[in-house]
Short mmCIF file of C-alpha atoms and ligand atoms in Angstrom, two decimals:
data_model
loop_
_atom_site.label_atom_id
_atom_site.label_comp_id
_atom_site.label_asym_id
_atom_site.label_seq_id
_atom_site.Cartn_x
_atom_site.Cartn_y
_atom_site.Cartn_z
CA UNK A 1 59.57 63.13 207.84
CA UNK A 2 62.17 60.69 207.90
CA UNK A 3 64.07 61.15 210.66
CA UNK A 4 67.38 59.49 209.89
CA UNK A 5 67.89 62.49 208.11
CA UNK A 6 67.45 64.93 211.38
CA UNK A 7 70.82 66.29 212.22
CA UNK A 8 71.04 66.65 216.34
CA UNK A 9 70.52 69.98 215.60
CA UNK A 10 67.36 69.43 214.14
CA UNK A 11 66.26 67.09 216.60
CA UNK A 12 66.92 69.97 219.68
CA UNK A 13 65.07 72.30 217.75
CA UNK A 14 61.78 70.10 216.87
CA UNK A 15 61.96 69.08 220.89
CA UNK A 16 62.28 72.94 221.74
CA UNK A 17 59.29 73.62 219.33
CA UNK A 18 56.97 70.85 221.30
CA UNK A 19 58.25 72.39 224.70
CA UNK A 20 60.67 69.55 225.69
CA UNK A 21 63.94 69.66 226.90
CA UNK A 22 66.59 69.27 224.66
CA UNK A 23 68.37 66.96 227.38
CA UNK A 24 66.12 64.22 225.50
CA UNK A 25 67.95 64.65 222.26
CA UNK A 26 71.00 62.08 223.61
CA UNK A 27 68.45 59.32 224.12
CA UNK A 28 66.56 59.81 221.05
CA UNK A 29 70.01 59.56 218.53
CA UNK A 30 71.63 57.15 220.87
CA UNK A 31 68.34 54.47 220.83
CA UNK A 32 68.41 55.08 216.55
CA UNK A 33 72.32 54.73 216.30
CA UNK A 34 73.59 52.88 219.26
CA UNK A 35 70.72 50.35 220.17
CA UNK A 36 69.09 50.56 216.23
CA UNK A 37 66.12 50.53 217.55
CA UNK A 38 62.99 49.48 215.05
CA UNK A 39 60.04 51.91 216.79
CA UNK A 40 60.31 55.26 218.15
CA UNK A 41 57.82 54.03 221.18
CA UNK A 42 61.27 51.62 221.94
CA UNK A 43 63.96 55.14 222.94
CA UNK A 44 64.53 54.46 225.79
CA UNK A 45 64.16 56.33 228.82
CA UNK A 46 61.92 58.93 227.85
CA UNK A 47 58.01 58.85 228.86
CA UNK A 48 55.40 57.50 226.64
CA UNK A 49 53.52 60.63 225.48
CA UNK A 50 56.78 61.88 223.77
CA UNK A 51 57.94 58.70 222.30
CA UNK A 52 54.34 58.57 221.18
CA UNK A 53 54.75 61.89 219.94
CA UNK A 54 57.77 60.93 218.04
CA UNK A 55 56.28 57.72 216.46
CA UNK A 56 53.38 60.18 215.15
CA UNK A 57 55.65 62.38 213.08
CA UNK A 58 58.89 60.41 212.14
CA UNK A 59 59.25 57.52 210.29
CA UNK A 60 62.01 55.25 210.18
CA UNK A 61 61.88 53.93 206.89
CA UNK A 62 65.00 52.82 205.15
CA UNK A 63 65.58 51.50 201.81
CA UNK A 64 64.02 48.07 200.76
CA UNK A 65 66.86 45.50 199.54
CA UNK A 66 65.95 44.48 195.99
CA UNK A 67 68.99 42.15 195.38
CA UNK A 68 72.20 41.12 196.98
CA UNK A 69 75.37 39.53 195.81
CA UNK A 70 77.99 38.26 197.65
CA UNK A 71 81.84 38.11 196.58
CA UNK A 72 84.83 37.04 198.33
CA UNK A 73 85.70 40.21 199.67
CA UNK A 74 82.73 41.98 198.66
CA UNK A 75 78.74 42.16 199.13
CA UNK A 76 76.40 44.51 196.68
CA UNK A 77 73.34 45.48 197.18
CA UNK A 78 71.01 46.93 195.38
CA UNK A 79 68.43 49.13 197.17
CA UNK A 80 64.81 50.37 195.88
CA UNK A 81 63.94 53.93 197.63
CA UNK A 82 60.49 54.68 198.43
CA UNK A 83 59.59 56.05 195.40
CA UNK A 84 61.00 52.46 193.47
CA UNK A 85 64.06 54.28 192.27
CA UNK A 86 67.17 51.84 192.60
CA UNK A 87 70.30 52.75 194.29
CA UNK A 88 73.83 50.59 194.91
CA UNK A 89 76.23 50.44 197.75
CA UNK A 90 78.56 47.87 198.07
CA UNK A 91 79.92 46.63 201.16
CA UNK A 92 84.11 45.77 201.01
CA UNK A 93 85.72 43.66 204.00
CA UNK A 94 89.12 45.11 204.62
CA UNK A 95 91.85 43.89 207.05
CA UNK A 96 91.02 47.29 209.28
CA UNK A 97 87.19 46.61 209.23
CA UNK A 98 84.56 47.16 207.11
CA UNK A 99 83.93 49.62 204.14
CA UNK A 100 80.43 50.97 202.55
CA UNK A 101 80.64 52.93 199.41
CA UNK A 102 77.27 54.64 199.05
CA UNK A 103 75.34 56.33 196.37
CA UNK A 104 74.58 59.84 196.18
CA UNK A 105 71.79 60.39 193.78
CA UNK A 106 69.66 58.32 191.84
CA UNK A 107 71.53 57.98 188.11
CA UNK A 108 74.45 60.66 187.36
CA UNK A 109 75.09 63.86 184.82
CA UNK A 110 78.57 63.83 185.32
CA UNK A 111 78.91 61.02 181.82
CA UNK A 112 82.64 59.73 182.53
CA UNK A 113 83.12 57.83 179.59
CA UNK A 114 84.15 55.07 181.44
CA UNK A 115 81.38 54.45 183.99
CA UNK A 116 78.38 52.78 183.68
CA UNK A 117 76.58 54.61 185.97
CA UNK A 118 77.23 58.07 183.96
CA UNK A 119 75.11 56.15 181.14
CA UNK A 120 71.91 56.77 183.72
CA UNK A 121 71.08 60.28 183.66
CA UNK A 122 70.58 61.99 187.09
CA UNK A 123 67.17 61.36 187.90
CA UNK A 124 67.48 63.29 191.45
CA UNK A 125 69.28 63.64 194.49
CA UNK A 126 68.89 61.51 197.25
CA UNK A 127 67.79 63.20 200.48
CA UNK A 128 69.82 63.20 203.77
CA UNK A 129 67.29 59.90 205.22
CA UNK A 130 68.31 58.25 202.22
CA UNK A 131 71.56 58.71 202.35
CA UNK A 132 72.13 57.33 206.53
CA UNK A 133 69.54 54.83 205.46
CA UNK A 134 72.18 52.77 203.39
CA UNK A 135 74.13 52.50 206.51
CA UNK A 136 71.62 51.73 208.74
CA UNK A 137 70.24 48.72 206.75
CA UNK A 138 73.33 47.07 206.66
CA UNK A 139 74.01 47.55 210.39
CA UNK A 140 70.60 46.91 211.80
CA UNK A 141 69.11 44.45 209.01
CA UNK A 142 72.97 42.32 208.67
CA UNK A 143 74.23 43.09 212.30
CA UNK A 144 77.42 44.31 210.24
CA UNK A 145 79.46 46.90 211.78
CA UNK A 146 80.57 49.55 209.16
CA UNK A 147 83.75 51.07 210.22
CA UNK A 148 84.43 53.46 207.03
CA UNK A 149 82.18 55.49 204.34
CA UNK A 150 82.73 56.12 201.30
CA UNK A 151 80.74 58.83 199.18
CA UNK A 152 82.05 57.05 195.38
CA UNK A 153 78.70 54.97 194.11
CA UNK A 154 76.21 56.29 191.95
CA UNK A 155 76.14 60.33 191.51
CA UNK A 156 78.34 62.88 192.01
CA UNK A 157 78.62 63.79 195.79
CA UNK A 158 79.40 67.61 195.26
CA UNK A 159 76.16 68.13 192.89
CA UNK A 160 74.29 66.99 196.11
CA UNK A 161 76.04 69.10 198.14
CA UNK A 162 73.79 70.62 200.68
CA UNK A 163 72.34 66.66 201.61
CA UNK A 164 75.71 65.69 201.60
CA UNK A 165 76.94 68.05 204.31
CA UNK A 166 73.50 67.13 206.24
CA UNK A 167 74.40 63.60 206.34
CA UNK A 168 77.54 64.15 206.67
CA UNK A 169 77.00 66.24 210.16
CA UNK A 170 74.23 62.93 211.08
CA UNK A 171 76.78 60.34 211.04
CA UNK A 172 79.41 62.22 212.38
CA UNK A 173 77.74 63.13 215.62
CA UNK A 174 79.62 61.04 218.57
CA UNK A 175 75.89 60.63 219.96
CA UNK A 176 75.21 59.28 216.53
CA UNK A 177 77.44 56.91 214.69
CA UNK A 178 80.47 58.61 215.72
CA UNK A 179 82.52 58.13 212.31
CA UNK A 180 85.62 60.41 212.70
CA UNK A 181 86.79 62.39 210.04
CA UNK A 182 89.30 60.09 208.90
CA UNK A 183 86.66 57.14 208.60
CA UNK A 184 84.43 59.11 206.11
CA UNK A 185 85.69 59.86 202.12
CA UNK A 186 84.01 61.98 199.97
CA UNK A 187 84.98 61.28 196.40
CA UNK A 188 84.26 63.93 193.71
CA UNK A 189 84.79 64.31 189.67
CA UNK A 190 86.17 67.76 190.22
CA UNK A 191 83.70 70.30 191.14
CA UNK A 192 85.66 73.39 191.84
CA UNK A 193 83.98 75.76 193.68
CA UNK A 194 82.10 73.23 196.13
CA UNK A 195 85.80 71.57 196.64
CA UNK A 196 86.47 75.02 197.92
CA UNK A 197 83.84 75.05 199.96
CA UNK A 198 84.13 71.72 201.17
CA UNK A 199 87.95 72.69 202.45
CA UNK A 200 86.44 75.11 204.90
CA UNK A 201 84.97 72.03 206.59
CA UNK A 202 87.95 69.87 208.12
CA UNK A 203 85.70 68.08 210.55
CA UNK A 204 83.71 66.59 207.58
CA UNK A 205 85.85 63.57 206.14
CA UNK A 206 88.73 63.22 203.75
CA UNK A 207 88.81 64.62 200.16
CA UNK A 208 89.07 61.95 197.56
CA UNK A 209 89.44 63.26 193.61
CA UNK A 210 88.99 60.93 190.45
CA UNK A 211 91.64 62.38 188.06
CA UNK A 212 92.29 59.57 186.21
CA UNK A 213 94.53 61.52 183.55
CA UNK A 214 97.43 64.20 184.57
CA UNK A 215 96.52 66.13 181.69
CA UNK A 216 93.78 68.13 180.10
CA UNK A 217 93.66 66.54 176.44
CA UNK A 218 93.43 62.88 178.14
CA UNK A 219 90.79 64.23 181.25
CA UNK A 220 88.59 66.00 178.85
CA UNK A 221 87.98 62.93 176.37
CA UNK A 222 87.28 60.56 179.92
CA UNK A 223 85.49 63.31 182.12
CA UNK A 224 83.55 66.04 180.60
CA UNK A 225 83.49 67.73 183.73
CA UNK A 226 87.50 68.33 182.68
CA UNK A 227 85.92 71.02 180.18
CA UNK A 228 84.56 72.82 182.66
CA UNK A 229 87.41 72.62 185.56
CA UNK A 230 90.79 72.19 183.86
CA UNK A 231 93.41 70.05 185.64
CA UNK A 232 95.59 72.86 186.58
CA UNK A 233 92.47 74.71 188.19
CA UNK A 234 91.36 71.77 189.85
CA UNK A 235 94.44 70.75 191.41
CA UNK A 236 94.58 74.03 192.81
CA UNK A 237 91.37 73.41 194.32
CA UNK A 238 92.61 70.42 196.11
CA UNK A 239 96.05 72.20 197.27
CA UNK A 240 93.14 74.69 198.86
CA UNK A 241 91.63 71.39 200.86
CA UNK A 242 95.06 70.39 201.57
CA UNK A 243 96.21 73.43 203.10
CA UNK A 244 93.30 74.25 205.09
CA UNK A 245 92.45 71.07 206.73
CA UNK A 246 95.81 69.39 207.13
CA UNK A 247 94.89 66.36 205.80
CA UNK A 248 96.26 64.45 202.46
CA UNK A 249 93.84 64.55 199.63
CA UNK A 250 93.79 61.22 197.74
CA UNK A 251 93.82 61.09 193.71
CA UNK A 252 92.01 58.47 192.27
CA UNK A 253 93.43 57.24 189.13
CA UNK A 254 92.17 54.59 187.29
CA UNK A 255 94.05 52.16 185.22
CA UNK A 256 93.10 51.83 181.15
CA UNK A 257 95.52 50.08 178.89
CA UNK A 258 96.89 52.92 176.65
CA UNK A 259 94.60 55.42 177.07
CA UNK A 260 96.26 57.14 180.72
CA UNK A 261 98.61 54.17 181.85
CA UNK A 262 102.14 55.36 179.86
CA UNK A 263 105.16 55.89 182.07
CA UNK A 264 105.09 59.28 180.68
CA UNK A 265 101.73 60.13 182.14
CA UNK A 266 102.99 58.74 185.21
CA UNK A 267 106.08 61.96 184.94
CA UNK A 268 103.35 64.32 184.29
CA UNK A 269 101.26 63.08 187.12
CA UNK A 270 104.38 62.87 189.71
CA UNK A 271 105.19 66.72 187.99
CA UNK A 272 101.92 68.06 188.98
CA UNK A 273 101.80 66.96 192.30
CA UNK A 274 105.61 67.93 193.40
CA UNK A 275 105.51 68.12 196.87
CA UNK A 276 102.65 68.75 198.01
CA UNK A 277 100.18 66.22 200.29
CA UNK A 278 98.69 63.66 197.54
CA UNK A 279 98.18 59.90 198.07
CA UNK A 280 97.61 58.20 194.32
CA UNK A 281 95.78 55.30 194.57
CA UNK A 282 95.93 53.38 191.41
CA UNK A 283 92.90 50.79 190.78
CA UNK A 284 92.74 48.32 187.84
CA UNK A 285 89.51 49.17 185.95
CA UNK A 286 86.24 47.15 186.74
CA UNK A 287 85.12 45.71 182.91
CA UNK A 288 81.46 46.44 183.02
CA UNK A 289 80.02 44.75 179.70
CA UNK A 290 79.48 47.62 177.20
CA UNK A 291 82.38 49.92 177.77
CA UNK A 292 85.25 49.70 175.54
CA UNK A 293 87.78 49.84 177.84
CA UNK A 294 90.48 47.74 178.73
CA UNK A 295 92.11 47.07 182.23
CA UNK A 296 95.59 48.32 182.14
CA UNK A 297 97.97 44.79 182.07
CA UNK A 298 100.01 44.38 185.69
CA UNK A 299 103.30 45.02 184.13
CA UNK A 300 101.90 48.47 182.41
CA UNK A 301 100.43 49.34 186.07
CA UNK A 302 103.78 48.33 187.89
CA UNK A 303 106.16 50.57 185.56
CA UNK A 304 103.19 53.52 186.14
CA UNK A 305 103.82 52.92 190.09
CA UNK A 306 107.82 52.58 189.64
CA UNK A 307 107.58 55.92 188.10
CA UNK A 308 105.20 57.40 190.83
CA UNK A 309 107.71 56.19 193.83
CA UNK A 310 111.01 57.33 191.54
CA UNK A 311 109.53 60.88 191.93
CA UNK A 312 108.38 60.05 195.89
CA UNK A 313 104.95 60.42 195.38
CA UNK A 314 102.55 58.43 197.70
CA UNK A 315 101.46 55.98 195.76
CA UNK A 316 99.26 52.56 196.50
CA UNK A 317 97.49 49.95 194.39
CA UNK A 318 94.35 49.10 195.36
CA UNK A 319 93.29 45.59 195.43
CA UNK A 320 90.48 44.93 192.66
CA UNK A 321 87.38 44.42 194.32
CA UNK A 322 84.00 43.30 193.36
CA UNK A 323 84.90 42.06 190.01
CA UNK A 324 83.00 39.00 190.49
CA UNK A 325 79.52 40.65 191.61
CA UNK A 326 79.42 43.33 189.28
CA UNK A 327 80.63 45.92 191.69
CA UNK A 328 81.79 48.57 188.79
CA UNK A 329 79.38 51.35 189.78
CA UNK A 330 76.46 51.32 188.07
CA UNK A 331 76.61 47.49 186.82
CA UNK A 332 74.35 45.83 189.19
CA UNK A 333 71.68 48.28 188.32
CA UNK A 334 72.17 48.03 184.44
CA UNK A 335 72.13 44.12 185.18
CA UNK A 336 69.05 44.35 187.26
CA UNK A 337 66.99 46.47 184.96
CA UNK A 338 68.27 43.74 181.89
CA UNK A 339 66.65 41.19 183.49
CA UNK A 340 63.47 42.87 184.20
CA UNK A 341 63.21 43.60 180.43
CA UNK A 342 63.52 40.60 179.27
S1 SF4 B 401 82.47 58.05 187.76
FE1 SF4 B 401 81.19 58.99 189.35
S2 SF4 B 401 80.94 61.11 188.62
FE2 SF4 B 401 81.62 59.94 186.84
S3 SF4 B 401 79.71 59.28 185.80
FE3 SF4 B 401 80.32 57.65 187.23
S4 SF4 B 401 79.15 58.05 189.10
FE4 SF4 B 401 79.16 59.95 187.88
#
């Protein structure tokens, strides 16, 4: 067992089960999170026999780092899991601190046509160990402190739902890393009825949805998942979040020249969300090499904002990062795997 995916919960329970106090849990998450320690005989102040204890039936394994490439603003890394599946996160320095988007599962069934990791069939989910691990290498192994986390690398967070809450609940914990809600985004393609479920859980993070088309025809030919969720229903979905946890729910929308970038999508986008708590964040596509898709040009994404603020909608462009390591999800991985073939 890897215990990096124990919740605190967890953690009282297995000390209950071996007749210990539970009063131990504190100094068993705080010596993993707070002091990173590299051996469960180094928690401190507990005795021996039950750090030995520990030691016998955790591990502490995280993920191995198969490559790494650094950008201006940007670091990726790609990560091999025990059983030599490879994983990406990449690692964003903003103004406010620093960001880690994380991978969900290992490859992806959602097949958005414009994502190179949706060309990598799911091959699993990744469990709740392997999830904290991608955190905990970067902390512990680069002495970086990660400030925010972002669920929106490789795999669909809400078809791994039940990990995802797990982990979610590990890094929360204020004995733990202590990431408040507002530090941790969960980004979804649209899955409906775990969206729902996910609004009955403010404490868990923010609510981030790729829409990336304010209308069914256009959604359906990017994001299959469209067929099965239709915009109207899914927006409804998010209203749900909105309205139960108080908190904005951010549409992604991502920028390709003539395909969702026309000032009239931009009315139809600013129609559906009328007044209601949205943030659009606008991002000029990534150009992995085999897509054919085009970054929208900066005058066709200005007039798309000008539209968006006309209409009062919350709207932000976000900065293009990662173009220069291959940080499109997905890319470093298809790169990676290249090379090894040849
Ligand atoms: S954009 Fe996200 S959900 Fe869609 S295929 Fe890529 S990884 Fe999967």
């Amino acid at each position: 067992m890897n215990i990096y995916g124990f919740t605190y919960a967890q953690l009282e329970e297995y000390l209950r089960q071996h007749g210990e106090k539970v009063s131990k849990a504190p100094f068993i998450y705080q010596g993993l999170y707070k002091k990173q320690i590299d051996s469960l005989l180094d928690v401190p102040d507990i005795r021996l026999s039950l750090r030995e204890q520990l030691a016998s039936d955790f591990s502490l394994a995280l993920p191995r780092l198969v490559q790494q490439t650094d950008g201006d603003d940007t670091v990726k890394f790609l990560f091999s899991l025990q059983d030599g599946s490879l994983i990406e996160a990449v690692l964003m320095r903003q103004a406010y601190g620093n960001s880690l988007c994380i991978s969900s599962q290992v490859g992806c069934n959602m097949a958005c046509a414009f994502c190179q990791s949706g060309r990598f069939k799911k091959v699993r989910n990744l469990q709740p160990a392997e999830l904290t691990g991608q955190i905990i290498y970067i902390q512990k192994r680069l002495h970086l402190a990660i400030s925010n986390v972002v669920l929106m690398g490789i795999g669909e967070p809400f078809d791994n739902y039940d990990n995802v809450m797990q982990f979610l609940e590990i890094i929360s914990h204020p004995r733990g890393l202590a990431l408040g809600a507002r530090h941790i985004t969960v980004s979804t393609c649209g899955l409906v009825p775990q969206i729902e479920q996910y609004a009955l859980h403010p404490s868990h993070g923010l609510l981030a949805i790729s829409l990336h088309a304010p209308d069914d025809e256009t959604r359906s030919r990017l994001m299959p998942i469209n067929r099965r969720y239709p915009v109207t229903q899914l927006m409804n979905a998010a209203r749900t979040c909105i309205q139960n946890t108080g908190k904005k729910v951010m549409l992604e929308y991502v920028m390709l020249q003539e395909i969702n970038d026309h000032p009239r999508q931009a009315q139809l986008l600013a129609d559906l969300i009328g007044a209601d708590d949205f943030h659009v964040n606008l991002i000029p596509y990534n150009e992995t090499q085999n897509l054919n898709f085009t970054q929208s040009s900066r005058e066709r994404i200005l007039a798309f904002y000008d539209v968006l603020k006309k209409n009062h909608i919350t709207v932000t462009m976000r900065r293009e990062f990662g173009s220069s390591v291959n940080a499109a999800c997905g890319q470093l991985r298809a790169d990676y795997e290249k090379q090894q073939n040849t």
